[in-house]
Coordinates of N, CA and C and ligand atoms in Angstrom, one line a residue:
M23 N -28.4 -38.2 55.1 CA -29.5 -37.6 54.8 C -30.6 -38.5 54.0
G24 N -31.8 -38.1 54.2 CA -32.7 -39.0 53.1 C -32.2 -38.5 51.4
T25 N -33.0 -40.2 50.9 CA -32.6 -39.8 49.3 C -33.0 -38.7 48.9
K26 N -34.2 -38.5 48.9 CA -34.5 -37.2 48.1 C -34.4 -35.8 48.5
G27 N -33.6 -35.5 49.8 CA -33.4 -34.5 50.3 C -32.0 -34.1 49.4
K28 N -31.1 -35.5 49.3 CA -29.8 -35.1 48.9 C -29.8 -35.1 47.1
A29 N -31.1 -35.5 46.9 CA -31.6 -35.3 45.0 C -31.5 -33.9 44.6
I30 N -32.2 -33.5 45.7 CA -32.8 -31.7 45.5 C -31.4 -30.9 45.4
V31 N -30.2 -31.1 45.8 CA -29.1 -30.3 46.1 C -28.5 -30.2 44.6
G32 N -28.5 -29.2 44.0 CA -28.4 -29.0 42.5 C -26.7 -28.4 42.4
V33 N -26.1 -28.6 43.8 CA -24.6 -28.4 43.6 C -23.7 -29.7 44.1
D34 N -22.5 -29.5 43.5 CA -21.3 -30.7 44.0 C -21.4 -30.6 45.7
V35 N -22.0 -31.9 46.1 CA -21.9 -31.7 47.6 C -20.4 -31.7 48.1
E36 N -19.6 -32.2 47.6 CA -18.1 -32.3 48.2 C -17.5 -30.8 48.0
K37 N -17.6 -30.2 47.1 CA -17.3 -28.7 47.1 C -18.2 -27.8 48.5
L38 N -19.8 -27.9 48.3 CA -20.3 -27.3 49.4 C -19.9 -27.6 50.6
L39 N -19.6 -28.8 51.1 CA -19.2 -29.3 52.2 C -17.6 -28.5 52.7
T40 N -16.6 -28.3 51.5 CA -15.7 -27.6 51.6 C -16.0 -26.2 52.4
L41 N -16.8 -25.8 51.5 CA -17.2 -24.2 51.8 C -18.3 -24.2 53.1
L42 N -18.6 -25.1 53.6 CA -19.6 -25.2 54.9 C -18.3 -25.3 55.9
N43 N -17.4 -26.2 55.6 CA -16.3 -26.3 57.0 C -15.5 -25.2 57.2
K44 N -15.3 -24.3 55.7 CA -14.8 -23.4 56.1 C -15.2 -22.1 56.9
A45 N -16.7 -22.1 56.2 CA -17.5 -21.3 57.3 C -17.2 -21.7 58.8
Y46 N -17.7 -22.9 58.7 CA -17.4 -23.4 60.3 C -16.3 -22.7 61.1
A47 N -15.2 -22.8 60.4 CA -13.5 -22.4 61.1 C -13.7 -21.0 61.2
D48 N -14.5 -20.3 60.6 CA -14.7 -18.8 60.9 C -15.4 -18.6 62.0
E49 N -16.7 -19.2 62.2 CA -17.4 -18.9 63.3 C -16.8 -19.8 64.3
W50 N -16.2 -20.6 64.7 CA -15.4 -20.7 65.8 C -14.6 -19.9 66.0
L51 N -13.6 -19.4 65.1 CA -12.5 -18.2 65.5 C -13.2 -16.9 65.9
A52 N -14.2 -16.2 65.2 CA -14.7 -15.5 65.7 C -15.2 -15.4 67.0
Y53 N -15.8 -16.8 67.2 CA -16.6 -16.6 68.6 C -15.4 -16.5 69.5
Y54 N -14.4 -17.2 69.4 CA -13.3 -16.9 70.1 C -12.7 -15.7 70.3
Q55 N -12.6 -15.0 69.2 CA -12.0 -13.7 69.3 C -12.7 -12.5 69.9
Y56 N -13.9 -12.9 69.6 CA -15.5 -11.8 70.5 C -14.9 -12.2 72.0
W57 N -15.1 -13.9 72.2 CA -15.6 -14.1 73.7 C -14.4 -13.6 74.8
V58 N -13.3 -13.8 74.0 CA -11.8 -13.8 75.0 C -11.6 -11.6 74.7
G59 N -12.0 -11.6 73.6 CA -12.1 -9.7 73.6 C -12.7 -9.0 74.6
A60 N -13.9 -9.8 74.6 CA -14.9 -9.2 75.9 C -14.1 -9.4 77.0
K61 N -13.7 -10.5 77.3 CA -12.9 -10.3 78.7 C -12.1 -9.5 78.9
V62 N -10.8 -9.5 78.2 CA -9.9 -8.6 78.1 C -10.2 -6.8 77.7
A63 N -11.2 -6.6 77.2 CA -11.3 -5.4 77.1 C -11.2 -4.2 78.0
V64 N -10.2 -3.0 77.6 CA -10.3 -1.9 78.7 C -10.5 -0.9 78.1
G65 N -10.8 0.4 78.5 CA -10.9 1.6 78.7 C -12.3 2.3 78.1
R66 N -12.6 3.3 77.3 CA -13.3 3.8 76.9 C -14.9 3.0 76.9
M67 N -16.1 3.3 77.7 CA -17.4 2.5 77.2 C -16.9 1.0 77.5
R68 N -16.3 0.7 78.4 CA -15.6 -0.6 78.4 C -16.7 -2.1 78.8
G69 N -17.9 -1.4 79.6 CA -19.0 -2.4 80.0 C -19.9 -2.5 78.6
I70 N -20.2 -1.5 78.0 CA -21.1 -1.6 76.9 C -20.9 -2.3 76.1
I71 N -19.4 -1.9 75.7 CA -18.6 -2.9 74.4 C -18.4 -4.4 74.9
A72 N -18.0 -4.4 76.0 CA -17.7 -6.0 76.6 C -19.1 -6.7 76.3
G73 N -20.2 -6.3 76.6 CA -21.8 -6.7 76.6 C -22.2 -7.1 75.3
E74 N -21.5 -6.4 74.4 CA -22.1 -6.1 72.7 C -21.3 -7.4 72.4
L75 N -20.0 -7.3 72.6 CA -18.9 -8.7 72.0 C -19.4 -9.6 72.4
E76 N -19.9 -9.4 73.9 CA -20.6 -11.2 74.5 C -21.7 -11.6 73.5
E77 N -22.4 -10.6 73.5 CA -24.0 -11.2 72.4 C -23.6 -11.7 71.0
H78 N -22.2 -11.0 70.7 CA -21.9 -11.4 69.3 C -21.5 -12.6 69.5
A79 N -20.2 -13.0 70.3 CA -19.8 -14.4 70.6 C -21.1 -15.5 70.6
D80 N -22.0 -15.1 71.4 CA -23.5 -16.2 71.4 C -23.6 -16.4 69.9
E81 N -23.8 -15.4 68.9 CA -24.2 -15.5 68.0 C -23.4 -16.4 66.6
E82 N -22.3 -16.0 67.2 CA -21.6 -16.9 66.1 C -21.1 -18.3 66.6
L83 N -21.1 -18.5 67.9 CA -21.7 -20.1 68.0 C -22.7 -20.7 67.7
K84 N -23.8 -19.6 67.4 CA -25.0 -20.3 66.9 C -24.8 -20.4 65.7
H85 N -24.1 -19.7 64.9 CA -23.6 -20.0 63.1 C -23.4 -21.5 63.1
A86 N -22.0 -21.5 64.1 CA -21.3 -22.8 64.2 C -22.2 -24.2 64.3
K87 N -23.3 -23.6 64.9 CA -24.5 -24.9 65.2 C -25.0 -25.0 63.9
M88 N -25.6 -23.8 63.7 CA -26.4 -24.3 62.5 C -25.4 -24.7 61.3
L89 N -24.2 -24.2 60.7 CA -23.5 -24.7 59.6 C -23.0 -26.8 60.3
T90 N -22.8 -26.8 61.5 CA -22.5 -27.9 61.3 C -23.8 -29.1 61.5
E91 N -24.6 -28.4 61.5 CA -26.0 -29.5 61.2 C -26.1 -29.6 60.0
R92 N -25.7 -28.6 59.1 CA -25.8 -28.7 57.7 C -25.0 -29.9 57.2
I93 N -23.6 -29.8 57.5 CA -22.8 -30.6 57.1 C -23.0 -31.8 57.4
I94 N -23.4 -32.3 58.2 CA -23.8 -33.8 59.0 C -25.1 -34.1 58.2
T95 N -25.9 -33.2 58.1 CA -27.2 -33.4 57.3 C -26.8 -34.2 55.6
L96 N -26.0 -33.4 55.3 CA -25.1 -33.4 53.8 C -24.1 -34.6 53.9
G97 N -24.0 -35.3 55.0 CA -23.2 -36.4 55.1 C -21.7 -36.4 55.1
G98 N -21.4 -35.2 55.8 CA -20.3 -34.5 55.7 C -19.6 -34.7 57.2
T99 N -18.2 -34.4 57.5 CA -17.6 -34.3 59.2 C -17.1 -32.8 59.1
P100 N -17.9 -32.2 60.2 CA -17.4 -30.6 60.6 C -15.9 -31.2 61.3
L101 N -14.9 -30.4 60.7 CA -13.9 -30.0 61.3 C -13.2 -30.6 62.6
L102 N -12.4 -31.7 62.7 CA -12.2 -32.1 64.1 C -11.3 -31.7 64.9
K103 N -10.3 -31.0 64.4 CA -9.1 -30.7 65.2 C -8.7 -29.1 65.2
P104 N -8.6 -28.2 66.4 CA -8.7 -27.1 66.4 C -7.6 -26.4 65.5
E105 N -6.3 -27.4 65.1 CA -5.6 -26.6 64.1 C -6.3 -26.9 63.0
D106 N -7.4 -27.8 62.5 CA -7.9 -27.1 61.4 C -8.5 -26.1 61.2
L107 N -9.2 -25.6 62.0 CA -9.9 -24.3 62.1 C -8.7 -23.3 61.7
L108 N -7.8 -23.0 62.1 CA -6.5 -22.0 61.8 C -6.5 -22.4 60.4
K109 N -6.2 -23.6 59.4 CA -6.2 -23.9 58.2 C -7.2 -24.0 57.1
Q110 N -8.1 -24.2 57.6 CA -9.2 -24.0 56.7 C -10.3 -22.5 57.0
T111 N -9.7 -21.8 57.5 CA -10.3 -20.3 57.7 C -10.4 -19.2 56.7
N112 N -11.5 -18.9 56.1 CA -11.7 -17.6 55.3 C -10.9 -16.4 55.6
C113 N -11.4 -16.2 57.2 CA -11.2 -14.7 57.4 C -10.2 -14.8 58.4
G114 N -9.4 -15.5 58.7 CA -8.1 -15.7 59.7 C -8.8 -15.4 61.2
Y115 N -7.4 -15.4 62.2 CA -7.9 -15.1 63.4 C -7.2 -13.5 63.9
D116 N -7.7 -12.7 64.8 CA -6.8 -11.7 64.8 C -6.9 -11.2 66.3
A117 N -5.7 -11.9 67.0 CA -5.8 -12.1 68.0 C -6.0 -10.8 68.9
P118 N -7.0 -10.3 69.7 CA -7.2 -8.9 70.6 C -5.9 -8.7 71.7
S119 N -4.7 -8.4 71.1 CA -3.5 -8.3 71.8 C -3.4 -7.1 72.2
D120 N -4.2 -6.2 71.7 CA -4.3 -4.6 72.0 C -5.7 -4.7 72.6
P121 N -6.1 -4.8 74.0 CA -7.6 -4.5 74.6 C -8.3 -3.2 74.7
D122 N -7.4 -2.5 74.1 CA -8.5 -1.1 74.0 C -9.7 -1.5 73.3
T123 N -11.0 -0.7 73.7 CA -12.1 -1.0 73.3 C -11.9 -0.3 71.5
I124 N -11.4 0.7 71.4 CA -11.5 1.1 69.9 C -10.4 -0.4 69.0
S125 N -9.4 -0.7 69.5 CA -9.2 -1.4 69.1 C -10.0 -2.6 68.3
L126 N -10.7 -3.3 69.8 CA -11.1 -4.3 69.4 C -12.3 -4.1 68.6
L127 N -12.9 -2.8 68.6 CA -13.8 -2.6 67.4 C -13.9 -2.6 66.3
K128 N -12.6 -2.0 65.8 CA -11.8 -2.2 64.5 C -11.8 -3.2 64.1
Q129 N -10.9 -4.2 65.0 CA -10.5 -5.3 64.5 C -11.4 -6.3 64.3
N130 N -12.7 -6.6 65.0 CA -14.5 -6.9 65.0 C -14.9 -6.8 63.4
I131 N -14.8 -5.4 63.5 CA -15.5 -4.9 62.5 C -15.1 -5.5 60.8
K132 N -13.3 -5.6 60.9 CA -12.7 -6.3 60.0 C -13.2 -7.5 59.5
G133 N -12.9 -8.6 60.7 CA -14.0 -9.4 60.8 C -15.5 -9.8 60.4
E134 N -16.3 -9.1 60.7 CA -17.7 -8.8 60.0 C -17.6 -8.5 58.7
Q135 N -17.0 -7.7 57.9 CA -16.6 -7.5 56.7 C -16.2 -8.7 56.0
C136 N -15.1 -9.2 56.5 CA -14.9 -10.4 55.8 C -16.0 -11.8 55.7
A137 N -16.7 -11.9 57.0 CA -18.1 -12.6 57.0 C -19.1 -12.1 56.0
I138 N -19.1 -11.3 55.9 CA -20.0 -10.6 55.0 C -19.7 -11.0 53.4
E139 N -18.9 -10.8 53.2 CA -18.0 -11.1 52.0 C -18.3 -12.9 51.4
T140 N -17.4 -13.8 52.3 CA -17.8 -14.9 52.5 C -19.1 -15.6 52.2
Y141 N -20.6 -15.3 53.2 CA -21.6 -15.7 52.6 C -22.6 -15.2 51.7
N142 N -21.8 -14.0 51.6 CA -22.5 -13.7 50.0 C -22.2 -14.3 48.9
K143 N -20.7 -14.7 48.9 CA -20.2 -15.8 47.8 C -21.2 -17.0 48.0
L144 N -21.2 -17.3 49.5 CA -21.7 -18.9 49.6 C -23.2 -18.8 48.7
L145 N -23.8 -17.6 49.6 CA -24.8 -17.6 48.7 C -25.4 -17.7 47.5
E146 N -24.6 -16.9 46.7 CA -24.2 -17.0 44.8 C -24.1 -18.5 44.6
F147 N -23.3 -19.2 45.1 CA -22.8 -20.6 45.1 C -24.3 -21.6 45.0
V148 N -25.0 -21.5 46.0 CA -26.0 -22.2 45.9 C -27.1 -21.5 45.7
K149 N -27.5 -20.3 45.1 CA -28.8 -19.9 44.6 C -29.6 -20.6 43.9
D150 N -30.6 -20.8 43.9 CA -31.4 -21.7 42.8 C -31.1 -23.0 42.7
K151 N -30.2 -23.4 43.8 CA -29.7 -25.0 43.6 C -30.3 -25.8 45.0
D152 N -29.7 -25.3 46.1 CA -29.6 -25.7 47.0 C -30.9 -24.5 48.3
P153 N -32.2 -25.2 48.1 CA -32.5 -23.7 48.8 C -32.5 -24.4 50.8
I154 N -32.1 -25.0 50.9 CA -32.2 -25.2 52.5 C -31.0 -24.4 52.8
T155 N -29.9 -24.7 52.2 CA -28.4 -24.3 52.6 C -28.7 -22.6 52.1
Y156 N -29.3 -22.4 50.9 CA -29.6 -20.9 51.2 C -30.4 -20.2 52.0
H157 N -31.1 -20.8 52.5 CA -32.1 -20.4 53.7 C -31.3 -20.2 55.0
M158 N -30.3 -21.1 55.3 CA -29.6 -20.8 56.5 C -28.5 -20.1 56.6
V159 N -27.7 -19.8 55.2 CA -26.9 -18.8 54.9 C -27.6 -17.4 55.0
L160 N -28.4 -17.2 54.2 CA -29.1 -16.0 54.1 C -29.4 -15.7 55.7
E161 N -29.6 -16.3 56.5 CA -30.3 -16.0 58.2 C -28.8 -16.0 58.8
I162 N -27.8 -16.3 58.5 CA -26.5 -16.2 58.9 C -26.2 -14.6 58.6
L163 N -26.0 -14.5 56.9 CA -25.5 -13.1 56.4 C -26.1 -12.1 56.8
E164 N -27.4 -12.2 57.8 CA -28.4 -11.2 58.3 C -28.0 -10.9 59.4
D165 N -27.5 -11.8 59.9 CA -26.7 -11.4 61.4 C -25.5 -10.8 61.2
E166 N -24.5 -11.2 60.3 CA -22.9 -10.6 60.4 C -23.1 -8.9 59.8
V167 N -24.3 -8.9 59.0 CA -24.8 -7.5 58.7 C -25.2 -6.6 59.6
E168 N -26.1 -7.2 60.5 CA -26.6 -6.3 61.9 C -25.0 -6.3 62.6
H169 N -24.1 -7.4 62.8 CA -23.1 -7.5 63.7 C -22.0 -5.8 63.2
E170 N -21.8 -6.2 61.7 CA -21.1 -4.8 61.3 C -21.8 -3.4 61.9
E171 N -23.0 -3.5 61.5 CA -23.9 -2.0 61.9 C -23.9 -2.3 63.0
D172 N -23.9 -2.7 64.4 CA -24.0 -2.9 66.0 C -22.2 -2.2 66.2
L173 N -21.1 -2.6 65.4 CA -20.0 -2.3 65.9 C -19.7 -1.1 65.3
E174 N -20.0 -0.6 63.9 CA -19.5 0.3 63.3 C -20.5 2.0 63.9
S175 N -21.7 1.7 64.6 CA -22.3 2.6 65.3 C -21.6 2.5 66.9
L176 N -21.0 1.8 67.3 CA -20.1 2.0 68.5 C -19.3 2.9 68.2
L177 N -18.3 2.7 67.0 CA -17.1 3.1 67.0 C -17.3 4.4 66.9
Q178 N -18.4 4.7 66.4 CA -19.1 6.4 66.0 C -19.2 6.8 66.7
D179 N -20.2 6.3 67.9 CA -20.7 6.9 69.2 C -19.4 7.3 70.0
M180 N -18.4 7.0 69.6 CA -16.6 7.2 70.9 C -16.2 8.0 69.9
S181 N -16.3 8.8 68.7 CA -15.9 9.4 68.2 C -16.4 11.3 67.9
Ligands
LIG15 FE1 -21.1 -15.7 62.4
LIG16 FE1 -20.5 -11.9 63.0
LIG17 MG1 -25.3 -7.1 68.1

């Protein structure tokens, strides 16, 4: 990254890189959980729910892309091995072993709630100290809040 671009980052860059990589792990796992969940989904409102899960998968992949670009700009390296995704994740991976649409919704709501908590903490960490990362994290957090809301209203429609 440019000298001045780095100089304006007012937090410990190594610590920030660790947090960004942990979020990056979450995004790949969320992507996969949504993507494969959409494929295996069965039960009520299958078509609509699979469509929503696919859309969210795309958005999680977009988040992974945003995070990796910031990691590289800050002089870091994104996690290179799939096993590191499982080691570094904050929110874990919940295999969609029960493909029923209601179970999938509940599982992914839990994941979004963890994502919201994670990004809210990250936002606090960079607040007033790294405006570029702050702006990016805020954008991601807005998507996660929307994801939770989308899934909760689908679940509500079904009850
Ligand atoms: Fe995400
Ligand atoms: Fe999400
Ligand atoms: Mg949505």
